[in-house]
CSV table of N, CA and C and ligand atoms in Angstrom, one decimal:
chain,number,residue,atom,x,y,z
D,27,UNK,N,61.7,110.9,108.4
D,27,UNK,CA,62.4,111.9,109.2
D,27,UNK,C,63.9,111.8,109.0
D,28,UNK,N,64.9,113.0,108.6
D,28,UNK,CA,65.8,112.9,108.6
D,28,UNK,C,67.2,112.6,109.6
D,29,UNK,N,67.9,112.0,109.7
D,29,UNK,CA,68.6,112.1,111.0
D,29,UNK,C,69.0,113.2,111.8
D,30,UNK,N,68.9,114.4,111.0
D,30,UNK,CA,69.0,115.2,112.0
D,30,UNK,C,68.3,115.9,112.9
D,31,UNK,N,66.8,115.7,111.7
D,31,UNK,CA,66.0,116.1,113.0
D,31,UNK,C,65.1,115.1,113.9
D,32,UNK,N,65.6,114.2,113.6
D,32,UNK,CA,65.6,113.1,114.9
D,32,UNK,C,66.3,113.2,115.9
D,33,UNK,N,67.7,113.8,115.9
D,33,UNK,CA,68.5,114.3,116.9
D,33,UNK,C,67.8,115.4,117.4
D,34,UNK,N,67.2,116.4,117.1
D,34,UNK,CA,66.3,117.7,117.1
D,34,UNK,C,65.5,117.5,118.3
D,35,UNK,N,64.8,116.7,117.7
D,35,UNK,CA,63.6,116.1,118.6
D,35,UNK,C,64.2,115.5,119.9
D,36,UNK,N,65.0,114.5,119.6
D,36,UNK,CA,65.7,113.7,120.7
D,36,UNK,C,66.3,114.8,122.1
D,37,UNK,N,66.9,115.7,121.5
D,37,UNK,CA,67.2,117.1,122.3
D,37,UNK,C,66.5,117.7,123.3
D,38,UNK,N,64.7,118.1,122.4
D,38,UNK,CA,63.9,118.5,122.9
D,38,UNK,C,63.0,118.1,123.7
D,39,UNK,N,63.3,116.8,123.7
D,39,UNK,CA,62.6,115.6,124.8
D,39,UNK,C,63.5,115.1,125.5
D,40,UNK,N,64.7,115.7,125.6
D,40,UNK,CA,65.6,115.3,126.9
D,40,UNK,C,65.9,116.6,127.9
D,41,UNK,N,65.7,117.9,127.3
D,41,UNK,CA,65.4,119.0,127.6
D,41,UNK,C,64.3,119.6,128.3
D,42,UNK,N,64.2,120.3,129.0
D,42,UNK,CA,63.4,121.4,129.7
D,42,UNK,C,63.0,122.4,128.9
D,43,UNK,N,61.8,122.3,128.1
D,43,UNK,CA,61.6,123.3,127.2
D,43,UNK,C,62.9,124.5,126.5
D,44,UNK,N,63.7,123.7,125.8
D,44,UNK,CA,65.1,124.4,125.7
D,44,UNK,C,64.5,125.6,124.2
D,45,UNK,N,65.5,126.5,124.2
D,45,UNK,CA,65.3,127.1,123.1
D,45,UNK,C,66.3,127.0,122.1
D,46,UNK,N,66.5,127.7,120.7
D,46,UNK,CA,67.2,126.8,120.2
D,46,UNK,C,68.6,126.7,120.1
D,47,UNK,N,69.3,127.8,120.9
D,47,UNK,CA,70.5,127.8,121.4
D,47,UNK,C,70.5,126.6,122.0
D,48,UNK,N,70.0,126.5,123.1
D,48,UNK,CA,69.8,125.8,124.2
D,48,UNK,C,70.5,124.1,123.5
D,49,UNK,N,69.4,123.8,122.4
D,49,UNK,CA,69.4,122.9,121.9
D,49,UNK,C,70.7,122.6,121.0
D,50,UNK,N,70.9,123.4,120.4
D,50,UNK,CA,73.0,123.4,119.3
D,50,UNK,C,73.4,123.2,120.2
D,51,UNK,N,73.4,123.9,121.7
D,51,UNK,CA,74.3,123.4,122.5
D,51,UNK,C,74.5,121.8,123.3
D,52,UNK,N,73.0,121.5,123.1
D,52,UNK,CA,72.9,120.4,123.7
D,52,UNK,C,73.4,119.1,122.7
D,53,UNK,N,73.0,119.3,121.2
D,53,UNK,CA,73.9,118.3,120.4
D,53,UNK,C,75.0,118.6,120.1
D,54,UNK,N,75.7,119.7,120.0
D,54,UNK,CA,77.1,119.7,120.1
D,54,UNK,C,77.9,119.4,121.1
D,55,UNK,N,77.4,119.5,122.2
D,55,UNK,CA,78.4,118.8,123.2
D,55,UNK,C,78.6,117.2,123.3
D,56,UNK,N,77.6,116.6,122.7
D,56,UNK,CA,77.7,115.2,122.6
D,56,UNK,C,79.0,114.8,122.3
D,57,UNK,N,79.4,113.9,122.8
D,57,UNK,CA,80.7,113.7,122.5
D,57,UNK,C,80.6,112.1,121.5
D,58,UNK,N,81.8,112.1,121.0
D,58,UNK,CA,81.4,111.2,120.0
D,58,UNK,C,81.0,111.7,118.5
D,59,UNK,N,81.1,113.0,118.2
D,59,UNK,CA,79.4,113.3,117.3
D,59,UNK,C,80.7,113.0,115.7
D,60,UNK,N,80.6,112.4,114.7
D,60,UNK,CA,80.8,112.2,114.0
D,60,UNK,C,80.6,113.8,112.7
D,61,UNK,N,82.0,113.4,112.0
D,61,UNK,CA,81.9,114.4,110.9
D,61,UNK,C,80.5,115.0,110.3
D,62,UNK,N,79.9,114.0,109.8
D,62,UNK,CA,78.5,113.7,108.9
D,62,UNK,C,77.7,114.4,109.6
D,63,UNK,N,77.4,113.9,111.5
D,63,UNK,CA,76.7,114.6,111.9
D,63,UNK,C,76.8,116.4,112.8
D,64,UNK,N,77.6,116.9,112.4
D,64,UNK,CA,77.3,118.6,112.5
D,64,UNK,C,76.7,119.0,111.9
D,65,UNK,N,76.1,119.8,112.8
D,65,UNK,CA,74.9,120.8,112.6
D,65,UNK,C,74.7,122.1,113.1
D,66,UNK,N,74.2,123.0,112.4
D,66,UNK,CA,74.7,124.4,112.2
D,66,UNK,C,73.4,124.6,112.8
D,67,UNK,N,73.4,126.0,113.5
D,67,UNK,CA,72.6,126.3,114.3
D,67,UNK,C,71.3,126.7,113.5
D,68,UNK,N,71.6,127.0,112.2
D,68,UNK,CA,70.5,127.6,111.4
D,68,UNK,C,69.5,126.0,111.0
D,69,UNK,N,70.4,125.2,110.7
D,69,UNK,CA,69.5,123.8,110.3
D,69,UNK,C,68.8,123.8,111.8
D,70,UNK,N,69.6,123.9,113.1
D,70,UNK,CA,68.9,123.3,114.1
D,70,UNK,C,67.2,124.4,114.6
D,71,UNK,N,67.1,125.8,114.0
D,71,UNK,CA,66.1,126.7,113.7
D,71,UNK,C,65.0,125.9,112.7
D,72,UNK,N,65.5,125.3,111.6
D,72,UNK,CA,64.3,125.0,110.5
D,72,UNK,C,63.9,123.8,111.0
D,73,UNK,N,64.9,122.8,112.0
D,73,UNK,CA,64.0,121.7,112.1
D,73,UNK,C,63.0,121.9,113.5
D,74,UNK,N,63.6,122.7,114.3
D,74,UNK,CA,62.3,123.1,115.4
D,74,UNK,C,61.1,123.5,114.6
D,75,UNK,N,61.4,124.3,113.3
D,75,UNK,CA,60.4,124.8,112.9
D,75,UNK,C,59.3,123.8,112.3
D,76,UNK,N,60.2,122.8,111.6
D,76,UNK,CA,59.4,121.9,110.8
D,76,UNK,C,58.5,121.0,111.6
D,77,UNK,N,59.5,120.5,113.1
D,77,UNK,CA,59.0,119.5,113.6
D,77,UNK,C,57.8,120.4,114.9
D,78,UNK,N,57.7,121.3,114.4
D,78,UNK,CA,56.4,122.3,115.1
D,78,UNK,C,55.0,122.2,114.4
D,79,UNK,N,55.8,122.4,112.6
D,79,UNK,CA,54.6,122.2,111.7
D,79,UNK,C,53.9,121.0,112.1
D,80,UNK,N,54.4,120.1,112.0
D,80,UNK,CA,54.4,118.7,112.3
D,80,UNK,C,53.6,118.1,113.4
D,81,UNK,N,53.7,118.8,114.4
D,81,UNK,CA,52.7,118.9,115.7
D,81,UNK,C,53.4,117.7,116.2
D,82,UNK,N,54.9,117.7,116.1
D,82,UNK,CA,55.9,116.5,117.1
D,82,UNK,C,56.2,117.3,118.2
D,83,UNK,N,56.5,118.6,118.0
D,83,UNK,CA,56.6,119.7,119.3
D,83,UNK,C,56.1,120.8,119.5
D,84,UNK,N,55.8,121.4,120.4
D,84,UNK,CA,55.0,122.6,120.8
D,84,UNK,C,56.2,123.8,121.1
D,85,UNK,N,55.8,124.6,120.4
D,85,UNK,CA,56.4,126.4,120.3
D,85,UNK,C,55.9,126.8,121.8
D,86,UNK,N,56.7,127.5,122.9
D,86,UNK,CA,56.3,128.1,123.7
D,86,UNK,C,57.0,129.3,123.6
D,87,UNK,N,55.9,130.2,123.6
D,87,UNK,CA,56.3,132.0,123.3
D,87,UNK,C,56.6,132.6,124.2
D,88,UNK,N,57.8,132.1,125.5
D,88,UNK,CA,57.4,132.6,126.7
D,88,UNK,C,58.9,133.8,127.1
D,89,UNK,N,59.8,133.2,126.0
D,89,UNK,CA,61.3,134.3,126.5
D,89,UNK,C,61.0,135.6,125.9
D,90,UNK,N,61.4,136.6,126.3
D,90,UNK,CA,61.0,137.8,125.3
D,90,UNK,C,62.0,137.9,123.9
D,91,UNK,N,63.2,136.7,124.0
D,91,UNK,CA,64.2,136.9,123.2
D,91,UNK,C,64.5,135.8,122.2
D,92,UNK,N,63.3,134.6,122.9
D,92,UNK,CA,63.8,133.4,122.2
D,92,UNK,C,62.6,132.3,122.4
D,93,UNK,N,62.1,131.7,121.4
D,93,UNK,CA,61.0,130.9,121.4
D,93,UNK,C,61.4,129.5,122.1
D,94,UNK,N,60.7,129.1,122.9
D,94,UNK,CA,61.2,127.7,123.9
D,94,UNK,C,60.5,126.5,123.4
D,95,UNK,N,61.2,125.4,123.2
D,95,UNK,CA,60.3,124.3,122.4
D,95,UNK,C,60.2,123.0,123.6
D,96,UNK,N,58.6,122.2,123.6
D,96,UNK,CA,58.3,121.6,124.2
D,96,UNK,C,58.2,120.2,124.0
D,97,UNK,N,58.2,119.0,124.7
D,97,UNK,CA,57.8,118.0,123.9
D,97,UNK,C,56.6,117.2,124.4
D,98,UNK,N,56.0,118.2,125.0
D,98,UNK,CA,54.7,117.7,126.1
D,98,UNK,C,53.6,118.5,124.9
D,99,UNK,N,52.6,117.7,124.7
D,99,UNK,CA,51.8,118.6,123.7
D,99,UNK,C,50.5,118.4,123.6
D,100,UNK,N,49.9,118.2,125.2
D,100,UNK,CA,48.8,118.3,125.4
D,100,UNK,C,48.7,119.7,126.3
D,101,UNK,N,47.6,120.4,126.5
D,101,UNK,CA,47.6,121.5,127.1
D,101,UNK,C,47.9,122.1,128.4
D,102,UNK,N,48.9,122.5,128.8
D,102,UNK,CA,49.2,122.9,130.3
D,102,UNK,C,50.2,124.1,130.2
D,103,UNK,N,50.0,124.6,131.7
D,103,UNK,CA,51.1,126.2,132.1
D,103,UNK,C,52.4,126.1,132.3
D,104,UNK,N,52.4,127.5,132.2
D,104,UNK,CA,54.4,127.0,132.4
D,104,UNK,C,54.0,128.8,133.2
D,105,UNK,N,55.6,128.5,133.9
D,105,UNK,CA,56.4,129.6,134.6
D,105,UNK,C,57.6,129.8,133.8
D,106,UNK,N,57.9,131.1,133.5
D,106,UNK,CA,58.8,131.5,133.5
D,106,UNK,C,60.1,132.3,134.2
D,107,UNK,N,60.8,131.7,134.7
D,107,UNK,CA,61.8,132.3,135.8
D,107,UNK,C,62.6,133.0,135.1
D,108,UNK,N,62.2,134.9,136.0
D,108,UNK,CA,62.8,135.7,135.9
D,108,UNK,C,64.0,135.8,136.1
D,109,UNK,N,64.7,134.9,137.1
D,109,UNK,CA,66.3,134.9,137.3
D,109,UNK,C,67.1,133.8,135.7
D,110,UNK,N,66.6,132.8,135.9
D,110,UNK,CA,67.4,131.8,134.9
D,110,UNK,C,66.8,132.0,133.8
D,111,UNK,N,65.7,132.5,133.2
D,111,UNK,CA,65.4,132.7,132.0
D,111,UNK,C,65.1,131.3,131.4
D,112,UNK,N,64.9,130.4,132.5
D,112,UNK,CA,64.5,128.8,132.3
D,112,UNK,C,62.4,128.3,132.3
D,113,UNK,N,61.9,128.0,131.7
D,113,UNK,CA,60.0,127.6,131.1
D,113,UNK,C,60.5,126.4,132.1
D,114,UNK,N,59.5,126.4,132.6
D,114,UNK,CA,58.8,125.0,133.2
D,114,UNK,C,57.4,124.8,133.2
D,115,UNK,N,56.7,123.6,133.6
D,115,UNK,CA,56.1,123.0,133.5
D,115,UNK,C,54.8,123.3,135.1
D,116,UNK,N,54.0,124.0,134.6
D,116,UNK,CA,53.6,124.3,136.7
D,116,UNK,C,52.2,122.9,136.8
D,117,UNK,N,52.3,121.8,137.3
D,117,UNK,CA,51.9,120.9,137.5
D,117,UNK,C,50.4,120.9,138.1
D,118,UNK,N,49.3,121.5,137.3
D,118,UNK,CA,47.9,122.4,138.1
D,118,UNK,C,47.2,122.1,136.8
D,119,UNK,N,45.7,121.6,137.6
D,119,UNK,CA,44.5,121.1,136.5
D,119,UNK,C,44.5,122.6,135.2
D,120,UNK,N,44.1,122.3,134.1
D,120,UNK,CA,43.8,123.4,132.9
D,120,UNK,C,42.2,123.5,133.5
D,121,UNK,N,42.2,124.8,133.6
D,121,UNK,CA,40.8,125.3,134.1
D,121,UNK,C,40.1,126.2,132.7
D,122,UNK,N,38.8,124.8,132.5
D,122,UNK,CA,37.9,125.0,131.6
D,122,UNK,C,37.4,126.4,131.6
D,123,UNK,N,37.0,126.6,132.7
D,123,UNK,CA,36.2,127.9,133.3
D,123,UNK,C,36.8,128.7,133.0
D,124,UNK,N,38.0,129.0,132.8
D,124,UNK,CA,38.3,130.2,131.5
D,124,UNK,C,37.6,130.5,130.4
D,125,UNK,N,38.0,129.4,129.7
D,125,UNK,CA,37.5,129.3,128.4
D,125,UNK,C,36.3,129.7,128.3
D,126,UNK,N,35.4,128.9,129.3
D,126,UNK,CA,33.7,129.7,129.0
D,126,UNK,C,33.6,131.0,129.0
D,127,UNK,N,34.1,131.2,130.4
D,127,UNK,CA,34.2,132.9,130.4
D,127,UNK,C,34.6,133.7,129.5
D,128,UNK,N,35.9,133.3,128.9
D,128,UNK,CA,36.0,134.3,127.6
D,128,UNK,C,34.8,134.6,126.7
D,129,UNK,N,34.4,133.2,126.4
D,129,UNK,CA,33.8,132.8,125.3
D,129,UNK,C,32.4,133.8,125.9
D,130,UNK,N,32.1,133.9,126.6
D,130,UNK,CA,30.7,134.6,127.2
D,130,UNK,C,30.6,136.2,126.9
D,131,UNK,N,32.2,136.5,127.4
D,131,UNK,CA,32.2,137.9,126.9
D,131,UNK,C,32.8,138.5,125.8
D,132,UNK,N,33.5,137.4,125.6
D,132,UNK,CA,34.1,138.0,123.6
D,132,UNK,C,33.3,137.4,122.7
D,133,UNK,N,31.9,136.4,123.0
D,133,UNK,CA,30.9,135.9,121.6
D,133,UNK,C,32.2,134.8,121.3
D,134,UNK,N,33.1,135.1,121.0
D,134,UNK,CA,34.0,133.9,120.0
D,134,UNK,C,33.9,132.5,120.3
D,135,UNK,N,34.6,131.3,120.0
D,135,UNK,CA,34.3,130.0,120.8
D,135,UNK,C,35.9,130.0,120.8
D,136,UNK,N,36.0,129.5,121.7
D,136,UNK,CA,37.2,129.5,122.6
D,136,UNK,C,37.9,128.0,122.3
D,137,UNK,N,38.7,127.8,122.0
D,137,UNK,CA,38.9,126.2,122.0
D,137,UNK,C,40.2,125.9,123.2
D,138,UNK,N,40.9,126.9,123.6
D,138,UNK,CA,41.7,126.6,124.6
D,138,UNK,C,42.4,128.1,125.2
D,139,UNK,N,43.5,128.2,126.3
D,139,UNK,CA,44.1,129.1,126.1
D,139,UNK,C,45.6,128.6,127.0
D,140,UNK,N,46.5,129.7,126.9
D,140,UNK,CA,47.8,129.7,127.5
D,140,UNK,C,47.3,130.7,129.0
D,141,UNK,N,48.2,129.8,129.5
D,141,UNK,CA,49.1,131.0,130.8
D,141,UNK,C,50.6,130.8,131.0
D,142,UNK,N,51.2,131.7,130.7
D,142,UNK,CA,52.8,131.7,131.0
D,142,UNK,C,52.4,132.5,132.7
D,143,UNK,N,52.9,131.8,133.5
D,143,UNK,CA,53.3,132.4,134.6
D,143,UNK,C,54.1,133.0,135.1
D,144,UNK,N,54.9,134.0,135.9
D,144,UNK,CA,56.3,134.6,135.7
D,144,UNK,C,56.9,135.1,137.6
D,145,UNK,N,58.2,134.3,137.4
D,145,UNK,CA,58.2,134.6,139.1
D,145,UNK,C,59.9,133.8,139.1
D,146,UNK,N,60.1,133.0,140.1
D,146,UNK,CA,61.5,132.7,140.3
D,146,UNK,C,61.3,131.2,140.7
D,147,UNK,N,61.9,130.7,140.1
D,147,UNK,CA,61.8,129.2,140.0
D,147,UNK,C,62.4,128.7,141.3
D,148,UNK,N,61.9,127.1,141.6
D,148,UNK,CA,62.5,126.7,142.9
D,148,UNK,C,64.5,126.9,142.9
D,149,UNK,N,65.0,126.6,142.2
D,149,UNK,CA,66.0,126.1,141.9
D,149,UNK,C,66.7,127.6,142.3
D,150,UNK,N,66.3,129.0,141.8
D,150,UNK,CA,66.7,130.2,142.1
D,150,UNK,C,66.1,130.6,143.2
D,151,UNK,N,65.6,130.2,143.8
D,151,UNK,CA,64.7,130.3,145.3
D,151,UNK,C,65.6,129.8,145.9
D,152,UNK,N,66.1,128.8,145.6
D,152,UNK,CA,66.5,127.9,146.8
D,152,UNK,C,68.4,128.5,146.9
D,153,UNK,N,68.9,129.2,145.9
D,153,UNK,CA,70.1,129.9,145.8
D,153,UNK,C,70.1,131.0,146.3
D,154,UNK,N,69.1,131.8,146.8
D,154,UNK,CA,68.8,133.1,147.2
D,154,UNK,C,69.0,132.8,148.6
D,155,UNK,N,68.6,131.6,149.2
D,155,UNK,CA,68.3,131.7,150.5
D,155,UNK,C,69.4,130.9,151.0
I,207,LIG,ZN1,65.3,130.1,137.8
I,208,LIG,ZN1,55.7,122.4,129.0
């Protein structure tokens, strides 16, 4: 793994499902950051991408504008908050019983699924009031 997408990763596991702005911002601000290590927003796109192939992070499809990368990559929901435009993590068993169900009425076999949930996060809940 190259060093810079070890920084990549390192980002995206100190991060809240960031997207990839999210993330150039998050290693550019480092302070300290050495000549050698700048990185152009387009490198920091191919290594999300690579370290996706890779099955080191998980793609969540949940911005309408911008793909959110995870470093949790076993199966669970997220919310999407309509005010900050921020993916979280909604802490609730993965319910099997979906899955059959589909599988019952579409024939297909089902091996898992998503729910993005969509509403206003505590953090913008708690500014409103
Ligand atoms: Zn919010
Ligand atoms: Zn997550």
């Amino acid at each position: 793994m190259t060093r810079q997408r070890e920084k990549v990763l390192k980002a995206v596991c100190s991060l809240e499902h960031p997207t990839a702005q999210e993330t150039y911002a998050y290693i550019t601000s480092n302070t300290g950051l050495q000549a050698e290590d700048r990185i152009s927003l387009g490198t920091i796109y191919r290594n999300l991408q690579v370290l996706e192939e890779e099955g080191r992070i998980a793609a969540v499809p949940a911005g309408q504008d911008a793909m959110h990368y995870d470093a949790r990559l076993d199966v669970h929901y997220h919310i999407l908050c309509g005010k900050c435009g921020k993916v979280f993590d909604v802490p609730m068993q993965y319910n099997k019983d979906i899955d059959l169900e589909a599988e019952k009425h579409s024939g297909c076999r089902i091996e898992s699924h998503d729910i993005l949930f969509r509403g206003i996060c505590k953090n913008c809940c708690s500014e409103e009031n």
